[in-house]
mmCIF file of C-alpha atoms in Angstrom:
data_model
loop_
_atom_site.group_PDB
_atom_site.id
_atom_site.type_symbol
_atom_site.label_atom_id
_atom_site.label_comp_id
_atom_site.label_asym_id
_atom_site.label_seq_id
_atom_site.Cartn_x
_atom_site.Cartn_y
_atom_site.Cartn_z
ATOM 1 C CA MET C 293 14.316 20.658 -0.258
ATOM 2 C CA ASN C 294 17.234 20.075 2.235
ATOM 3 C CA THR C 295 19.334 17.383 0.536
ATOM 4 C CA LYS C 296 21.150 16.292 3.805
ATOM 5 C CA GLN C 297 17.860 16.066 5.725
ATOM 6 C CA VAL C 298 16.409 14.114 2.757
ATOM 7 C CA ASP C 299 19.353 11.682 2.727
ATOM 8 C CA GLU C 300 19.019 11.172 6.571
ATOM 9 C CA SER C 301 15.382 10.580 6.288
ATOM 10 C CA LEU C 302 15.611 7.985 3.498
ATOM 11 C CA ALA C 303 18.418 6.091 5.500
ATOM 12 C CA MET C 304 16.135 5.863 8.451
ATOM 13 C CA LEU C 305 13.465 4.802 6.296
ATOM 14 C CA ARG C 306 15.501 2.095 4.652
ATOM 15 C CA ALA C 307 16.360 0.703 8.179
ATOM 16 C CA THR C 308 12.765 0.577 9.360
ATOM 17 C CA ARG C 309 11.563 -0.927 6.086
ATOM 18 C CA ALA C 310 14.192 -3.617 6.380
ATOM 19 C CA LYS C 311 12.794 -4.685 9.732
ATOM 20 C CA ILE C 312 9.250 -4.600 8.249
ATOM 21 C CA GLN C 313 10.546 -6.628 5.274
ATOM 22 C CA THR C 314 12.034 -9.298 7.532
ATOM 23 C CA ILE C 315 8.796 -9.754 9.208
ATOM 24 C CA PHE C 316 6.825 -9.837 6.047
ATOM 25 C CA ASP C 317 9.231 -12.506 4.543
ATOM 26 C CA ASN C 318 9.211 -14.754 7.672
ATOM 27 C CA TYR C 319 5.487 -15.483 7.681
ATOM 28 C CA THR C 320 3.272 -17.423 5.449
ATOM 29 C CA PHE C 321 0.440 -15.709 3.495
ATOM 30 C CA ASP C 322 -2.109 -17.088 6.008
ATOM 31 C CA GLN C 323 -0.164 -15.927 8.962
ATOM 32 C CA LEU C 324 0.255 -12.461 7.481
ATOM 33 C CA ASN C 325 -3.600 -12.338 7.032
ATOM 34 C CA ARG C 326 -4.525 -13.557 10.440
ATOM 35 C CA ILE C 327 -5.992 -10.944 12.644
ATOM 36 C CA PRO C 328 -5.347 -11.904 16.322
ATOM 37 C CA ALA C 329 -7.920 -11.285 19.087
ATOM 38 C CA GLY C 330 -7.710 -7.739 20.290
ATOM 39 C CA PHE C 331 -6.364 -6.343 17.062
ATOM 40 C CA ASN C 332 -8.247 -4.909 13.969
ATOM 41 C CA ASN C 333 -5.565 -5.384 11.541
ATOM 42 C CA ASN C 334 -2.852 -7.820 10.534
ATOM 43 C CA LEU C 335 0.752 -8.057 9.418
ATOM 44 C CA LEU C 336 -0.072 -7.871 5.793
ATOM 45 C CA TRP C 337 -2.319 -4.638 6.049
ATOM 46 C CA ASN C 338 0.381 -2.996 8.227
ATOM 47 C CA ALA C 339 3.002 -3.576 5.537
ATOM 48 C CA GLY C 340 0.566 -2.343 2.711
ATOM 49 C CA HIS C 341 -0.388 0.739 4.891
ATOM 50 C CA VAL C 342 3.039 1.932 5.252
ATOM 51 C CA ILE C 343 3.488 2.000 1.546
ATOM 52 C CA ALA C 344 0.272 3.632 0.904
ATOM 53 C CA THR C 345 0.729 6.192 3.549
ATOM 54 C CA MET C 346 4.159 7.063 2.441
ATOM 55 C CA GLU C 347 3.017 7.739 -1.129
ATOM 56 C CA LEU C 348 0.125 9.835 0.271
ATOM 57 C CA LEU C 349 2.203 12.000 2.585
ATOM 58 C CA THR C 350 4.991 12.569 0.009
ATOM 59 C CA SER C 351 3.711 12.466 -3.637
ATOM 60 C CA GLY C 352 0.029 13.164 -2.758
ATOM 61 C CA LEU C 353 0.551 16.156 -0.543
ATOM 62 C CA ALA C 354 2.976 17.521 -3.391
ATOM 63 C CA SER C 355 0.378 17.021 -6.064
ATOM 64 C CA GLN C 356 2.448 14.457 -7.857
ATOM 65 C CA PRO C 357 1.145 11.140 -9.337
ATOM 66 C CA LEU C 358 0.864 8.276 -6.759
ATOM 67 C CA PRO C 359 3.130 5.226 -7.867
ATOM 68 C CA SER C 360 0.408 2.762 -6.670
ATOM 69 C CA ASP C 361 -2.942 2.464 -8.318
ATOM 70 C CA GLN C 362 -5.908 4.046 -6.448
ATOM 71 C CA ALA C 363 -7.538 0.719 -5.610
ATOM 72 C CA PHE C 364 -4.344 -0.284 -3.658
ATOM 73 C CA ILE C 365 -4.125 2.975 -1.859
ATOM 74 C CA ASP C 366 -7.882 2.779 -0.835
ATOM 75 C CA ARG C 367 -7.389 -0.772 0.588
ATOM 76 C CA TYR C 368 -4.442 0.343 2.713
ATOM 77 C CA ARG C 369 -4.921 3.971 3.490
ATOM 78 C CA LYS C 370 -5.716 5.430 6.994
ATOM 79 C CA GLY C 371 -9.192 4.401 8.049
ATOM 80 C CA SER C 372 -9.261 1.295 6.000
ATOM 81 C CA LYS C 373 -9.499 -2.305 7.514
ATOM 82 C CA PRO C 374 -8.088 -5.554 6.164
ATOM 83 C CA ALA C 375 -10.429 -7.945 4.509
ATOM 84 C CA PRO C 376 -8.542 -11.267 4.550
ATOM 85 C CA PRO C 377 -7.388 -12.750 2.657
ATOM 86 C CA CYS C 378 -5.806 -9.848 0.696
ATOM 87 C CA PRO C 379 -5.791 -10.263 -3.147
ATOM 88 C CA ASP C 380 -2.735 -12.330 -4.244
ATOM 89 C CA LYS C 381 -1.763 -9.286 -6.429
ATOM 90 C CA ASP C 382 -1.401 -7.145 -3.318
ATOM 91 C CA TYR C 383 0.711 -9.703 -1.504
ATOM 92 C CA GLU C 384 3.195 -9.583 -4.436
ATOM 93 C CA THR C 385 2.930 -5.750 -4.655
ATOM 94 C CA ILE C 386 3.598 -5.326 -1.037
ATOM 95 C CA GLY C 387 6.463 -7.832 -0.898
ATOM 96 C CA MET C 388 8.207 -6.170 -3.610
ATOM 97 C CA GLY C 389 6.966 -2.626 -2.807
ATOM 98 C CA LEU C 390 8.537 -2.463 0.680
ATOM 99 C CA LYS C 391 11.869 -1.839 -0.842
ATOM 100 C CA SER C 392 11.021 -0.675 -4.339
ATOM 101 C CA SER C 393 8.677 2.128 -3.095
ATOM 102 C CA ILE C 394 11.746 3.729 -1.334
ATOM 103 C CA ASN C 395 13.813 3.582 -4.501
ATOM 104 C CA GLN C 396 10.794 5.196 -6.483
ATOM 105 C CA LEU C 397 10.544 7.848 -3.794
ATOM 106 C CA GLU C 398 14.169 8.592 -4.010
ATOM 107 C CA ALA C 399 14.109 8.928 -7.870
ATOM 108 C CA ASP C 400 10.983 11.106 -7.648
ATOM 109 C CA LEU C 401 12.551 13.381 -5.188
ATOM 110 C CA GLN C 402 15.264 14.007 -7.763
ATOM 111 C CA ASP C 403 13.115 14.194 -10.783
ATOM 112 C CA LEU C 404 9.829 15.817 -9.695
ATOM 113 C CA ASP C 405 8.900 19.090 -8.186
ATOM 114 C CA PHE C 406 7.859 18.843 -4.534
ATOM 115 C CA ARG C 407 7.689 22.594 -3.953
ATOM 116 C CA LYS C 408 3.968 22.760 -4.294
ATOM 117 C CA PHE C 409 3.492 20.935 -1.040
ATOM 118 C CA ARG C 410 -0.036 21.310 0.530
ATOM 119 C CA MET C 411 -0.086 21.824 4.194
ATOM 120 C CA TYR C 412 -1.544 18.850 6.098
ATOM 121 C CA THR C 413 -2.244 18.185 9.765
ATOM 122 C CA THR C 414 -1.833 14.566 10.681
ATOM 123 C CA SER C 415 -3.934 12.610 13.219
ATOM 124 C CA TYR C 416 -0.892 13.139 15.532
ATOM 125 C CA GLY C 417 -1.737 16.836 15.418
ATOM 126 C CA VAL C 418 1.461 17.499 13.571
ATOM 127 C CA THR C 419 1.250 19.985 10.699
ATOM 128 C CA LEU C 420 3.392 19.156 7.724
ATOM 129 C CA ASN C 421 4.504 22.254 5.572
ATOM 130 C CA SER C 422 7.153 20.589 3.337
ATOM 131 C CA ILE C 423 8.385 17.473 1.778
ATOM 132 C CA ASN C 424 11.211 17.307 4.392
ATOM 133 C CA GLU C 425 8.683 17.472 7.149
ATOM 134 C CA ALA C 426 6.610 14.741 5.469
ATOM 135 C CA LEU C 427 9.644 12.495 5.171
ATOM 136 C CA ALA C 428 10.462 13.028 8.831
ATOM 137 C CA PHE C 429 6.898 12.318 9.997
ATOM 138 C CA ASN C 430 6.612 9.292 7.716
ATOM 139 C CA ASN C 431 9.551 7.850 9.723
ATOM 140 C CA VAL C 432 7.606 8.252 12.882
ATOM 141 C CA HIS C 433 4.587 6.700 11.333
ATOM 142 C CA GLU C 434 6.534 3.711 9.957
ATOM 143 C CA ALA C 435 8.133 3.079 13.251
ATOM 144 C CA MET C 436 4.723 3.012 14.936
ATOM 145 C CA HIS C 437 3.548 0.433 12.552
ATOM 146 C CA LEU C 438 6.714 -1.622 12.909
ATOM 147 C CA GLY C 439 5.976 -1.685 16.660
ATOM 148 C CA THR C 440 2.502 -2.992 15.947
ATOM 149 C CA MET C 441 3.860 -5.598 13.613
ATOM 150 C CA LEU C 442 6.362 -6.647 16.307
ATOM 151 C CA ALA C 443 3.394 -7.257 18.652
ATOM 152 C CA LEU C 444 1.376 -8.875 15.932
ATOM 153 C CA GLU C 445 4.055 -11.369 15.000
ATOM 154 C CA LYS C 446 4.124 -12.880 18.575
ATOM 155 C CA LEU C 447 0.410 -13.866 17.972
ATOM 156 C CA VAL C 448 0.277 -15.293 14.557
#
């Protein structure tokens, strides 16, 4: 694991998550759950999705335990759709998890063994071969969802 590259990826992740957190914090529960015409998801689902996907791309592909429970992962993983309103527990978990999940990942990267990373080809067609590549790709993924959230917030 390239420590400098990991530090750079985590810094970029924190910057993107800060923007996502701001959007999440600026809207009511009802607004976060609203699915505007022409969209198939909402602000809340996108915020939960980045947490679930980060865990799957990092811990999951390295055969480490996922920090979130399987039900949460299933509700927000790739291919899932929001079923508003989301459970109150998820609203709280997502609100806190936008920041705490990065802190957990950082601790896990120091404490757990990520050398048994399973190769994975993303829907972008990018093949991930290591935790460093997963962290870099996760930043691309989170930036894409931040863009979706910026579009959604204009409509809620």
